[in-house]
mmCIF file of C-alpha atoms in Angstrom:
data_model
loop_
_atom_site.group_PDB
_atom_site.id
_atom_site.type_symbol
_atom_site.label_atom_id
_atom_site.label_comp_id
_atom_site.label_asym_id
_atom_site.label_seq_id
_atom_site.Cartn_x
_atom_site.Cartn_y
_atom_site.Cartn_z
ATOM 1 C CA MET A 21 116.974 28.596 96.112
ATOM 2 C CA HIS A 22 119.039 31.029 98.191
ATOM 3 C CA ARG A 23 120.830 28.229 100.045
ATOM 4 C CA VAL A 24 122.181 26.608 96.871
ATOM 5 C CA PRO A 25 124.681 28.713 94.849
ATOM 6 C CA LEU A 26 123.341 29.965 91.532
ATOM 7 C CA VAL A 27 126.200 28.410 89.554
ATOM 8 C CA LEU A 28 125.407 24.976 91.022
ATOM 9 C CA GLN A 29 121.715 25.457 90.201
ATOM 10 C CA ILE A 30 122.616 26.304 86.598
ATOM 11 C CA PHE A 31 124.884 23.261 86.354
ATOM 12 C CA ILE A 32 122.083 21.010 87.639
ATOM 13 C CA GLY A 33 119.664 22.547 85.143
ATOM 14 C CA MET A 34 122.114 21.912 82.301
ATOM 15 C CA LEU A 35 122.554 18.255 83.308
ATOM 16 C CA LEU A 36 118.794 17.741 83.585
ATOM 17 C CA GLY A 37 118.350 19.301 80.142
ATOM 18 C CA ILE A 38 120.876 16.872 78.637
ATOM 19 C CA VAL A 39 119.175 13.900 80.312
ATOM 20 C CA LEU A 40 115.728 14.982 79.117
ATOM 21 C CA ALA A 41 116.953 15.528 75.530
ATOM 22 C CA LEU A 42 118.479 12.037 75.403
ATOM 23 C CA ALA A 43 115.635 10.237 77.182
ATOM 24 C CA TRP A 44 112.548 12.068 75.873
ATOM 25 C CA PRO A 45 113.198 14.295 72.804
ATOM 26 C CA ALA A 46 109.548 15.284 72.452
ATOM 27 C CA GLY A 47 109.415 16.510 76.035
ATOM 28 C CA ALA A 48 112.708 18.332 75.520
ATOM 29 C CA ARG A 49 111.270 20.247 72.566
ATOM 30 C CA ALA A 50 108.344 21.284 74.738
ATOM 31 C CA ALA A 51 110.719 22.332 77.530
ATOM 32 C CA ALA A 52 112.444 24.640 75.037
ATOM 33 C CA LEU A 53 109.668 27.135 75.817
ATOM 34 C CA LEU A 54 111.337 27.805 79.182
ATOM 35 C CA GLY A 55 114.552 28.742 77.394
ATOM 36 C CA ASP A 56 112.712 30.965 74.924
ATOM 37 C CA VAL A 57 110.964 32.818 77.763
ATOM 38 C CA PHE A 58 114.258 33.267 79.607
ATOM 39 C CA VAL A 59 116.061 34.656 76.543
ATOM 40 C CA MET A 60 113.146 36.937 75.672
ATOM 41 C CA ALA A 61 113.056 38.300 79.226
ATOM 42 C CA LEU A 62 116.761 39.141 79.040
ATOM 43 C CA LYS A 63 116.383 40.761 75.634
ATOM 44 C CA SER A 64 113.422 42.857 76.788
ATOM 45 C CA VAL A 65 114.993 44.358 79.919
ATOM 46 C CA ALA A 66 118.640 44.699 78.819
ATOM 47 C CA PRO A 67 118.190 47.631 76.365
ATOM 48 C CA VAL A 68 116.243 49.718 78.882
ATOM 49 C CA LEU A 69 118.822 48.891 81.540
ATOM 50 C CA VAL A 70 121.732 50.141 79.397
ATOM 51 C CA LEU A 71 119.943 53.410 78.560
ATOM 52 C CA VAL A 72 118.983 54.211 82.156
ATOM 53 C CA LEU A 73 122.266 53.080 83.719
ATOM 54 C CA VAL A 74 124.424 55.213 81.420
ATOM 55 C CA ALA A 75 122.157 58.249 81.801
ATOM 56 C CA ALA A 76 122.005 57.897 85.595
ATOM 57 C CA SER A 77 125.752 57.436 86.057
ATOM 58 C CA ILE A 78 126.630 60.496 83.956
ATOM 59 C CA ALA A 79 123.845 62.672 85.386
ATOM 60 C CA SER A 80 124.887 61.938 88.976
ATOM 61 C CA HIS A 81 128.552 62.736 88.294
ATOM 62 C CA LYS A 82 129.508 65.890 90.144
ATOM 63 C CA ARG A 83 131.786 68.452 88.604
ATOM 64 C CA GLY A 84 135.277 68.262 89.960
ATOM 65 C CA GLN A 85 135.101 64.516 90.590
ATOM 66 C CA GLN A 86 137.975 62.681 88.956
ATOM 67 C CA THR A 87 137.167 59.641 86.822
ATOM 68 C CA ARG A 88 139.546 57.363 84.983
ATOM 69 C CA VAL A 89 137.457 56.282 82.030
ATOM 70 C CA ARG A 90 140.103 56.878 79.354
ATOM 71 C CA PRO A 91 142.579 54.274 80.658
ATOM 72 C CA VAL A 92 139.783 51.708 80.736
ATOM 73 C CA LEU A 93 138.799 52.515 77.148
ATOM 74 C CA ALA A 94 142.428 52.144 76.069
ATOM 75 C CA LEU A 95 142.531 48.689 77.659
ATOM 76 C CA TYR A 96 139.247 47.780 75.940
ATOM 77 C CA VAL A 97 140.655 48.638 72.499
ATOM 78 C CA LEU A 98 144.013 46.975 73.206
ATOM 79 C CA GLY A 99 142.350 43.799 74.480
ATOM 80 C CA THR A 100 139.946 43.521 71.527
ATOM 81 C CA PHE A 101 142.703 44.023 68.949
ATOM 82 C CA GLY A 102 144.979 41.567 70.754
ATOM 83 C CA ALA A 103 142.177 39.002 70.787
ATOM 84 C CA ALA A 104 141.718 39.413 67.027
ATOM 85 C CA LEU A 105 145.442 38.804 66.505
ATOM 86 C CA ILE A 106 145.283 35.656 68.652
ATOM 87 C CA GLY A 107 142.287 34.425 66.651
ATOM 88 C CA VAL A 108 144.229 34.904 63.419
ATOM 89 C CA ALA A 109 147.303 33.164 64.866
ATOM 90 C CA ALA A 110 145.199 30.223 66.076
ATOM 91 C CA SER A 111 143.699 29.850 62.606
ATOM 92 C CA PHE A 112 147.166 29.839 61.036
ATOM 93 C CA LEU A 113 148.426 27.228 63.491
ATOM 94 C CA PHE A 114 145.332 25.022 63.254
ATOM 95 C CA PRO A 115 143.709 25.604 59.840
ATOM 96 C CA THR A 116 140.078 24.509 59.714
ATOM 97 C CA THR A 117 137.785 23.840 56.766
ATOM 98 C CA LEU A 118 133.995 23.900 56.625
ATOM 99 C CA VAL A 119 131.272 22.217 54.591
ATOM 100 C CA LEU A 120 129.560 24.968 52.619
ATOM 101 C CA THR A 121 126.530 23.796 50.677
ATOM 102 C CA ALA A 122 123.441 25.693 51.790
ATOM 103 C CA PRO A 123 122.465 28.854 49.883
ATOM 104 C CA GLY A 124 122.963 32.055 51.814
ATOM 105 C CA GLU A 125 120.337 34.657 52.626
ATOM 106 C CA GLY A 126 120.399 38.226 53.854
ATOM 107 C CA VAL A 127 122.407 41.330 52.984
ATOM 108 C CA PRO A 128 125.423 41.770 55.273
ATOM 109 C CA PRO A 129 127.752 44.790 55.148
ATOM 110 C CA GLN A 130 130.274 44.674 52.317
ATOM 111 C CA ALA A 131 133.049 47.058 53.396
ATOM 112 C CA VAL A 132 134.584 48.659 56.461
ATOM 113 C CA GLY A 133 133.233 52.020 55.345
ATOM 114 C CA GLU A 134 129.728 50.590 55.374
ATOM 115 C CA VAL A 135 130.229 49.295 58.908
ATOM 116 C CA LEU A 136 131.396 52.721 60.067
ATOM 117 C CA LYS A 137 128.443 54.307 58.279
ATOM 118 C CA ASN A 138 126.053 51.887 59.982
ATOM 119 C CA LEU A 139 127.661 52.640 63.352
ATOM 120 C CA LEU A 140 127.163 56.379 62.794
ATOM 121 C CA LEU A 141 123.549 55.933 61.718
ATOM 122 C CA SER A 142 122.917 53.585 64.646
ATOM 123 C CA ALA A 143 124.298 56.200 67.028
ATOM 124 C CA VAL A 144 121.762 58.842 65.940
ATOM 125 C CA THR A 145 118.720 56.603 65.485
ATOM 126 C CA ASN A 146 115.409 57.280 67.193
ATOM 127 C CA PRO A 147 115.650 56.204 70.868
ATOM 128 C CA VAL A 148 112.323 54.349 70.756
ATOM 129 C CA LYS A 149 113.489 52.447 67.671
ATOM 130 C CA ALA A 150 116.811 51.750 69.377
ATOM 131 C CA LEU A 151 114.965 50.232 72.329
ATOM 132 C CA LEU A 152 112.745 48.092 70.112
ATOM 133 C CA GLU A 153 115.669 46.812 68.020
ATOM 134 C CA ALA A 154 118.151 46.469 70.926
ATOM 135 C CA ASN A 155 120.473 48.923 69.163
ATOM 136 C CA TYR A 156 123.062 49.316 71.937
ATOM 137 C CA ILE A 157 125.177 51.855 70.047
ATOM 138 C CA GLY A 158 122.137 54.129 69.762
ATOM 139 C CA LEU A 159 121.155 53.508 73.370
ATOM 140 C CA LEU A 160 124.677 54.362 74.485
ATOM 141 C CA THR A 161 124.567 57.635 72.549
ATOM 142 C CA TRP A 162 121.182 58.615 73.938
ATOM 143 C CA GLY A 163 122.207 57.584 77.438
ATOM 144 C CA VAL A 164 125.280 59.815 77.302
ATOM 145 C CA GLY A 165 123.234 62.690 75.863
ATOM 146 C CA LEU A 166 120.500 62.399 78.489
ATOM 147 C CA GLY A 167 123.067 62.095 81.246
ATOM 148 C CA LEU A 168 124.875 65.247 80.176
ATOM 149 C CA ALA A 169 121.587 67.137 79.828
ATOM 150 C CA LEU A 170 120.373 66.003 83.260
ATOM 151 C CA ARG A 171 123.565 67.006 85.074
ATOM 152 C CA ARG A 172 121.931 70.406 85.593
ATOM 153 C CA ALA A 173 118.698 68.872 86.836
ATOM 154 C CA SER A 174 117.650 69.010 90.461
ATOM 155 C CA ASP A 175 118.955 66.505 92.971
ATOM 156 C CA THR A 176 115.454 65.039 93.210
ATOM 157 C CA THR A 177 115.327 64.333 89.466
ATOM 158 C CA GLN A 178 118.762 62.751 89.521
ATOM 159 C CA GLN A 179 117.782 60.597 92.485
ATOM 160 C CA VAL A 180 114.667 59.397 90.639
ATOM 161 C CA LEU A 181 116.908 58.376 87.737
ATOM 162 C CA LEU A 182 119.258 56.517 90.088
ATOM 163 C CA ASP A 183 116.319 54.775 91.750
ATOM 164 C CA GLY A 184 115.056 53.737 88.328
ATOM 165 C CA ALA A 185 118.465 52.283 87.463
ATOM 166 C CA ASP A 186 118.487 50.346 90.735
ATOM 167 C CA ALA A 187 114.975 49.039 90.067
ATOM 168 C CA LEU A 188 115.899 47.834 86.572
ATOM 169 C CA SER A 189 119.036 46.181 87.949
ATOM 170 C CA GLY A 190 116.832 44.385 90.460
ATOM 171 C CA ILE A 191 114.544 43.139 87.677
ATOM 172 C CA VAL A 192 117.542 41.749 85.795
ATOM 173 C CA GLN A 193 118.705 40.020 88.972
ATOM 174 C CA TRP A 194 115.279 38.393 89.271
ATOM 175 C CA VAL A 195 115.491 37.165 85.681
ATOM 176 C CA ILE A 196 118.995 35.796 86.280
ATOM 177 C CA ARG A 197 117.712 33.924 89.334
ATOM 178 C CA LEU A 198 115.490 32.010 86.893
ATOM 179 C CA ALA A 199 118.536 31.071 84.815
ATOM 180 C CA PRO A 200 118.515 27.399 85.948
ATOM 181 C CA LEU A 201 115.069 26.889 84.419
ATOM 182 C CA GLY A 202 116.029 28.854 81.319
ATOM 183 C CA ILE A 203 119.264 26.908 80.818
ATOM 184 C CA PHE A 204 117.360 23.656 81.331
ATOM 185 C CA GLY A 205 115.004 24.596 78.508
ATOM 186 C CA LEU A 206 117.734 25.905 76.200
ATOM 187 C CA VAL A 207 119.953 22.845 76.549
ATOM 188 C CA ALA A 208 117.083 20.384 76.237
ATOM 189 C CA GLY A 209 115.570 22.107 73.196
ATOM 190 C CA THR A 210 118.888 22.582 71.396
ATOM 191 C CA LEU A 211 120.067 19.008 71.829
ATOM 192 C CA ALA A 212 116.659 17.591 70.928
ATOM 193 C CA THR A 213 116.524 19.660 67.732
ATOM 194 C CA ALA A 214 120.131 19.617 66.502
ATOM 195 C CA GLY A 215 121.547 16.626 68.364
ATOM 196 C CA LEU A 216 125.076 16.060 69.605
ATOM 197 C CA SER A 217 126.202 15.163 66.093
ATOM 198 C CA ALA A 218 125.715 18.778 64.995
ATOM 199 C CA LEU A 219 128.354 19.897 67.482
ATOM 200 C CA LEU A 220 130.684 16.925 66.990
ATOM 201 C CA GLY A 221 130.790 17.687 63.258
ATOM 202 C CA TYR A 222 132.438 21.014 64.032
ATOM 203 C CA ALA A 223 134.579 19.856 66.947
ATOM 204 C CA ARG A 224 137.834 21.140 65.388
ATOM 205 C CA LEU A 225 136.321 24.567 64.716
ATOM 206 C CA LEU A 226 135.046 24.760 68.283
ATOM 207 C CA MET A 227 138.447 23.751 69.619
ATOM 208 C CA VAL A 228 140.122 26.596 67.719
ATOM 209 C CA LEU A 229 137.501 29.137 68.838
ATOM 210 C CA VAL A 230 137.411 28.102 72.492
ATOM 211 C CA GLY A 231 141.185 27.577 72.603
ATOM 212 C CA ALA A 232 141.841 31.102 71.345
ATOM 213 C CA MET A 233 139.420 32.507 73.925
ATOM 214 C CA LEU A 234 141.160 30.573 76.700
ATOM 215 C CA VAL A 235 144.522 31.969 75.587
ATOM 216 C CA VAL A 236 143.093 35.479 75.761
ATOM 217 C CA ALA A 237 141.494 34.895 79.171
ATOM 218 C CA LEU A 238 144.422 33.108 80.813
ATOM 219 C CA VAL A 239 147.485 34.512 79.014
ATOM 220 C CA MET A 240 146.905 37.793 77.194
ATOM 221 C CA ASN A 241 144.561 39.441 79.695
ATOM 222 C CA PRO A 242 146.760 38.581 82.719
ATOM 223 C CA LEU A 243 149.759 39.972 80.814
ATOM 224 C CA ILE A 244 147.928 43.251 80.111
ATOM 225 C CA VAL A 245 146.861 43.515 83.748
ATOM 226 C CA TRP A 246 150.413 42.837 84.951
ATOM 227 C CA LEU A 247 151.843 45.480 82.623
ATOM 228 C CA LYS A 248 149.281 47.944 83.972
ATOM 229 C CA THR A 249 149.523 47.158 87.695
ATOM 230 C CA ARG A 250 152.843 45.304 88.130
ATOM 231 C CA ARG A 251 151.025 42.917 90.468
ATOM 232 C CA ASN A 252 150.136 39.230 90.279
ATOM 233 C CA PRO A 253 147.093 39.365 87.964
ATOM 234 C CA PHE A 254 145.697 35.865 88.448
ATOM 235 C CA PRO A 255 143.696 36.397 91.681
ATOM 236 C CA LEU A 256 141.802 39.205 89.932
ATOM 237 C CA VAL A 257 141.514 37.229 86.674
ATOM 238 C CA PHE A 258 140.054 34.162 88.383
ATOM 239 C CA THR A 259 137.709 36.298 90.485
ATOM 240 C CA CYS A 260 136.301 37.978 87.360
ATOM 241 C CA LEU A 261 135.936 34.667 85.529
ATOM 242 C CA ARG A 262 134.212 33.041 88.503
ATOM 243 C CA GLU A 263 131.934 35.908 89.542
ATOM 244 C CA SER A 264 131.152 37.386 86.111
ATOM 245 C CA GLY A 265 132.214 34.908 83.425
ATOM 246 C CA VAL A 266 130.212 31.939 84.726
ATOM 247 C CA THR A 267 126.953 33.902 84.848
ATOM 248 C CA ALA A 268 127.571 35.432 81.409
ATOM 249 C CA PHE A 269 128.356 31.975 80.012
ATOM 250 C CA PHE A 270 124.781 30.884 80.671
ATOM 251 C CA THR A 271 122.894 34.139 80.060
ATOM 252 C CA ARG A 272 124.824 34.719 76.788
ATOM 253 C CA SER A 273 124.227 38.468 77.023
ATOM 254 C CA SER A 274 126.831 41.041 78.033
ATOM 255 C CA ALA A 275 124.106 43.637 78.486
ATOM 256 C CA ALA A 276 122.056 41.412 80.795
ATOM 257 C CA ASN A 277 125.178 40.718 82.866
ATOM 258 C CA ILE A 278 125.714 44.416 83.657
ATOM 259 C CA PRO A 279 124.141 44.244 87.162
ATOM 260 C CA VAL A 280 126.384 41.276 88.017
ATOM 261 C CA ASN A 281 129.456 43.235 86.944
ATOM 262 C CA LEU A 282 128.368 46.350 88.825
ATOM 263 C CA ALA A 283 127.910 44.338 91.998
ATOM 264 C CA LEU A 284 131.327 42.724 91.527
ATOM 265 C CA CYS A 285 132.979 46.123 91.052
ATOM 266 C CA GLN A 286 131.341 47.279 94.273
ATOM 267 C CA ARG A 287 132.671 44.247 96.151
ATOM 268 C CA LEU A 288 136.131 44.945 94.749
ATOM 269 C CA GLY A 289 135.962 48.445 96.202
ATOM 270 C CA LEU A 290 136.349 50.273 92.872
ATOM 271 C CA ASP A 291 135.406 53.885 92.222
ATOM 272 C CA GLU A 292 131.675 53.966 91.497
ATOM 273 C CA ASP A 293 131.880 57.141 89.388
ATOM 274 C CA THR A 294 134.146 55.255 86.980
ATOM 275 C CA TYR A 295 132.763 51.724 86.869
ATOM 276 C CA SER A 296 129.169 52.945 86.588
ATOM 277 C CA VAL A 297 130.214 54.303 83.172
ATOM 278 C CA THR A 298 132.807 51.775 82.002
ATOM 279 C CA ILE A 299 130.769 48.637 82.722
ATOM 280 C CA PRO A 300 127.741 49.576 80.532
ATOM 281 C CA LEU A 301 130.186 50.927 77.955
ATOM 282 C CA GLY A 302 132.190 47.705 77.991
ATOM 283 C CA ALA A 303 129.040 45.644 77.449
ATOM 284 C CA THR A 304 128.645 47.538 74.179
ATOM 285 C CA ILE A 305 132.152 47.924 72.743
ATOM 286 C CA ASN A 306 134.522 45.591 74.642
ATOM 287 C CA MET A 307 134.112 42.458 72.531
ATOM 288 C CA ALA A 308 137.312 40.402 72.529
ATOM 289 C CA GLY A 309 135.387 37.169 72.073
ATOM 290 C CA ALA A 310 133.514 38.601 69.095
ATOM 291 C CA ALA A 311 136.798 39.628 67.459
ATOM 292 C CA ILE A 312 138.039 36.039 67.800
ATOM 293 C CA THR A 313 134.835 34.606 66.356
ATOM 294 C CA ILE A 314 134.861 36.914 63.332
ATOM 295 C CA SER A 315 138.529 36.335 62.471
ATOM 296 C CA VAL A 316 138.526 32.549 63.028
ATOM 297 C CA MET A 317 135.310 31.937 61.081
ATOM 298 C CA ALA A 318 136.463 34.143 58.199
ATOM 299 C CA LEU A 319 139.797 32.341 57.914
ATOM 300 C CA ALA A 320 138.055 28.950 58.093
ATOM 301 C CA ALA A 321 135.979 30.018 55.098
ATOM 302 C CA ALA A 322 139.167 31.160 53.340
ATOM 303 C CA TYR A 323 140.825 27.764 53.860
ATOM 304 C CA THR A 324 137.674 26.058 52.576
ATOM 305 C CA GLN A 325 137.595 28.202 49.414
ATOM 306 C CA GLY A 326 141.335 27.928 48.824
ATOM 307 C CA VAL A 327 141.943 31.649 49.396
ATOM 308 C CA ARG A 328 145.533 32.433 50.360
ATOM 309 C CA VAL A 329 145.905 34.982 53.165
ATOM 310 C CA ASP A 330 149.253 36.749 53.558
ATOM 311 C CA PHE A 331 150.563 38.593 56.622
ATOM 312 C CA GLY A 332 149.333 42.014 55.518
ATOM 313 C CA THR A 333 145.843 40.743 54.810
ATOM 314 C CA ALA A 334 145.772 38.929 58.158
ATOM 315 C CA LEU A 335 146.749 42.148 59.952
ATOM 316 C CA LEU A 336 144.036 44.050 58.096
ATOM 317 C CA LEU A 337 141.580 41.300 59.017
ATOM 318 C CA SER A 338 142.489 41.818 62.685
ATOM 319 C CA VAL A 339 141.758 45.543 62.400
ATOM 320 C CA VAL A 340 138.456 44.896 60.635
ATOM 321 C CA SER A 341 137.501 42.264 63.225
ATOM 322 C CA THR A 342 138.225 44.775 65.994
ATOM 323 C CA LEU A 343 136.046 47.465 64.405
ATOM 324 C CA ALA A 344 133.272 44.990 63.621
ATOM 325 C CA ALA A 345 133.366 43.532 67.132
ATOM 326 C CA CYS A 346 132.834 46.988 68.623
ATOM 327 C CA GLY A 347 129.586 47.164 66.664
ATOM 328 C CA ALA A 348 128.388 43.723 67.700
ATOM 329 C CA SER A 349 125.162 43.622 69.688
ATOM 330 C CA GLY A 350 125.293 42.863 73.385
ATOM 331 C CA VAL A 351 122.910 39.934 72.937
ATOM 332 C CA ALA A 352 123.302 36.279 71.980
ATOM 333 C CA GLY A 353 124.708 35.766 68.478
ATOM 334 C CA GLY A 354 125.480 39.447 67.969
ATOM 335 C CA SER A 355 128.868 38.831 66.346
ATOM 336 C CA LEU A 356 127.805 36.210 63.807
ATOM 337 C CA LEU A 357 126.104 38.551 61.328
ATOM 338 C CA LEU A 358 129.351 40.519 61.000
ATOM 339 C CA ILE A 359 131.255 37.498 59.648
ATOM 340 C CA PRO A 360 130.301 38.229 55.994
ATOM 341 C CA LEU A 361 132.099 41.555 56.315
ATOM 342 C CA ALA A 362 135.354 39.722 57.051
ATOM 343 C CA THR A 363 134.805 37.101 54.350
ATOM 344 C CA GLY A 364 134.112 39.897 51.870
ATOM 345 C CA LEU A 365 137.410 41.484 52.827
ATOM 346 C CA LEU A 366 139.119 38.224 51.835
ATOM 347 C CA GLY A 367 137.432 38.291 48.420
ATOM 348 C CA MET A 368 134.676 35.741 49.014
ATOM 349 C CA PRO A 369 131.077 36.322 47.845
ATOM 350 C CA THR A 370 128.215 37.162 50.167
ATOM 351 C CA ASP A 371 126.712 33.694 49.717
ATOM 352 C CA VAL A 372 129.775 32.092 51.311
ATOM 353 C CA GLY A 373 129.685 34.505 54.235
ATOM 354 C CA MET A 374 126.050 33.764 54.977
ATOM 355 C CA GLN A 375 126.707 30.028 54.909
ATOM 356 C CA VAL A 376 129.438 30.579 57.508
ATOM 357 C CA VAL A 377 126.893 32.499 59.583
ATOM 358 C CA ALA A 378 124.584 29.471 59.438
ATOM 359 C CA ILE A 379 127.416 27.274 60.721
ATOM 360 C CA GLY A 380 128.057 29.848 63.423
ATOM 361 C CA PHE A 381 124.525 29.432 64.730
ATOM 362 C CA VAL A 382 125.043 25.663 64.905
ATOM 363 C CA VAL A 383 128.166 25.984 67.085
ATOM 364 C CA SER A 384 126.840 28.996 68.992
ATOM 365 C CA VAL A 385 125.642 26.698 71.776
ATOM 366 C CA VAL A 386 129.263 26.604 72.925
ATOM 367 C CA GLN A 387 130.913 29.451 71.001
ATOM 368 C CA ASP A 388 128.545 32.238 72.006
ATOM 369 C CA SER A 389 128.554 31.190 75.660
ATOM 370 C CA CYS A 390 132.365 31.241 75.820
ATOM 371 C CA GLU A 391 132.469 34.493 73.858
ATOM 372 C CA THR A 392 130.079 36.252 76.226
ATOM 373 C CA ALA A 393 131.891 34.941 79.302
ATOM 374 C CA LEU A 394 135.167 36.372 77.979
ATOM 375 C CA ASN A 395 133.609 39.696 76.981
ATOM 376 C CA SER A 396 131.759 40.300 80.232
ATOM 377 C CA SER A 397 134.499 39.188 82.629
ATOM 378 C CA THR A 398 137.005 41.370 80.778
ATOM 379 C CA ASP A 399 134.836 44.435 81.414
ATOM 380 C CA VAL A 400 135.414 44.098 85.157
ATOM 381 C CA LEU A 401 139.015 42.945 84.763
ATOM 382 C CA PHE A 402 140.170 45.960 82.757
ATOM 383 C CA THR A 403 138.155 48.393 84.883
ATOM 384 C CA ALA A 404 139.796 47.027 88.037
ATOM 385 C CA ALA A 405 143.236 47.073 86.396
ATOM 386 C CA ALA A 406 142.891 50.698 85.327
ATOM 387 C CA LEU A 407 141.703 51.776 88.788
ATOM 388 C CA ALA A 408 144.244 49.743 90.777
ATOM 389 C CA PRO A 409 147.186 51.679 92.237
ATOM 390 C CA PRO A 410 150.587 50.683 90.831
ATOM 391 C CA ALA A 411 152.670 48.284 92.853
ATOM 392 C CA PRO A 412 155.204 49.987 95.134
ATOM 393 C CA ALA A 413 158.775 49.999 93.920
ATOM 394 C CA PRO A 414 160.933 47.311 95.529
ATOM 395 C CA LEU A 415 163.175 48.431 98.341
ATOM 396 C CA VAL A 416 166.812 48.817 97.342
ATOM 397 C CA PRO A 417 169.439 47.718 99.878
ATOM 398 C CA PRO A 418 171.548 50.684 101.095
ATOM 399 C CA ARG A 419 174.793 49.284 99.727
ATOM 400 C CA LEU A 420 173.272 48.661 96.324
ATOM 401 C CA ALA A 421 171.815 52.173 96.355
ATOM 402 C CA GLU A 422 175.285 53.608 97.010
ATOM 403 C CA VAL A 423 176.689 51.665 94.081
#
């Protein structure tokens, strides 16, 4: 297993899953257990990993050490809002309609104020409850609080916390090494249950979603990095997509991909005191792909219902999508349940929003994988861009300098 690259193993597992689903659907449904075990393993270890990593990184920070977290956070917010705008623009250029027939279920948030209220309540929830429910906003809050409190602890205590973070990162790496089997089970079970026709029926919607994410990954993000560093951004962009995005595409969890991103930051030679904070933080709040999903799906519902959306409403939708994306969970499908918030903003009833959520789960086989790959790779990209020294000013010829 160590001789064959992990990405190639995952690709082989995906192909075998497709073959099994087409040749033996019953066996493919049984193989879905492998995918369920893989996803459950990621969900079980990721919340604990976020809590311990954040606490350890802040506790081990020595006073007087300079960190550059604020520039990274600014890039996170800028990138998420820009992604929401691109999602809105893509929906305007390629309007998409949906088939809404099934009755909706559940009680999604109805207003931006309710989302902010839920974020505040999630931040102060019981830490045990936050771990059980994978509440990453609450885990982030408790991790920061524990880290600040343990900064005055002894070096031995801080080292134990760091060793615990390393151990949890190792467990996640072990789970990711089993990704080929997990992907085999997920692909086989999904295709055997839903079939290719389920995805082909929403091919236009998927094209808009994935196309907008590609524009963000290959156009907007490189532009932001160039404006920040004044260097050719594409070597760094492609490195992040290859080393982080591919793994996140198959694990479909930004939180579970944290150890991969930390290792990539180390290979890039970045400041550990900074990336040890910004990478877990980015897995929680840097959600450009989620902003695209929320805005595109909401506008697709608007086109279906005949709701006219003007420029001001579209801009407000981008802001709401940005705020909602920051509250999306760092696990598979975390952004879908926030779609009814956006549809409610456009004046559509809750029932319509929940039907759009159901469609989102159908296309999530592709959408959520691309979304997570964009989210996770951008965490490393913006951290590296904020920590990179600016390009030296070009030399001016003496004669031109005299002029």
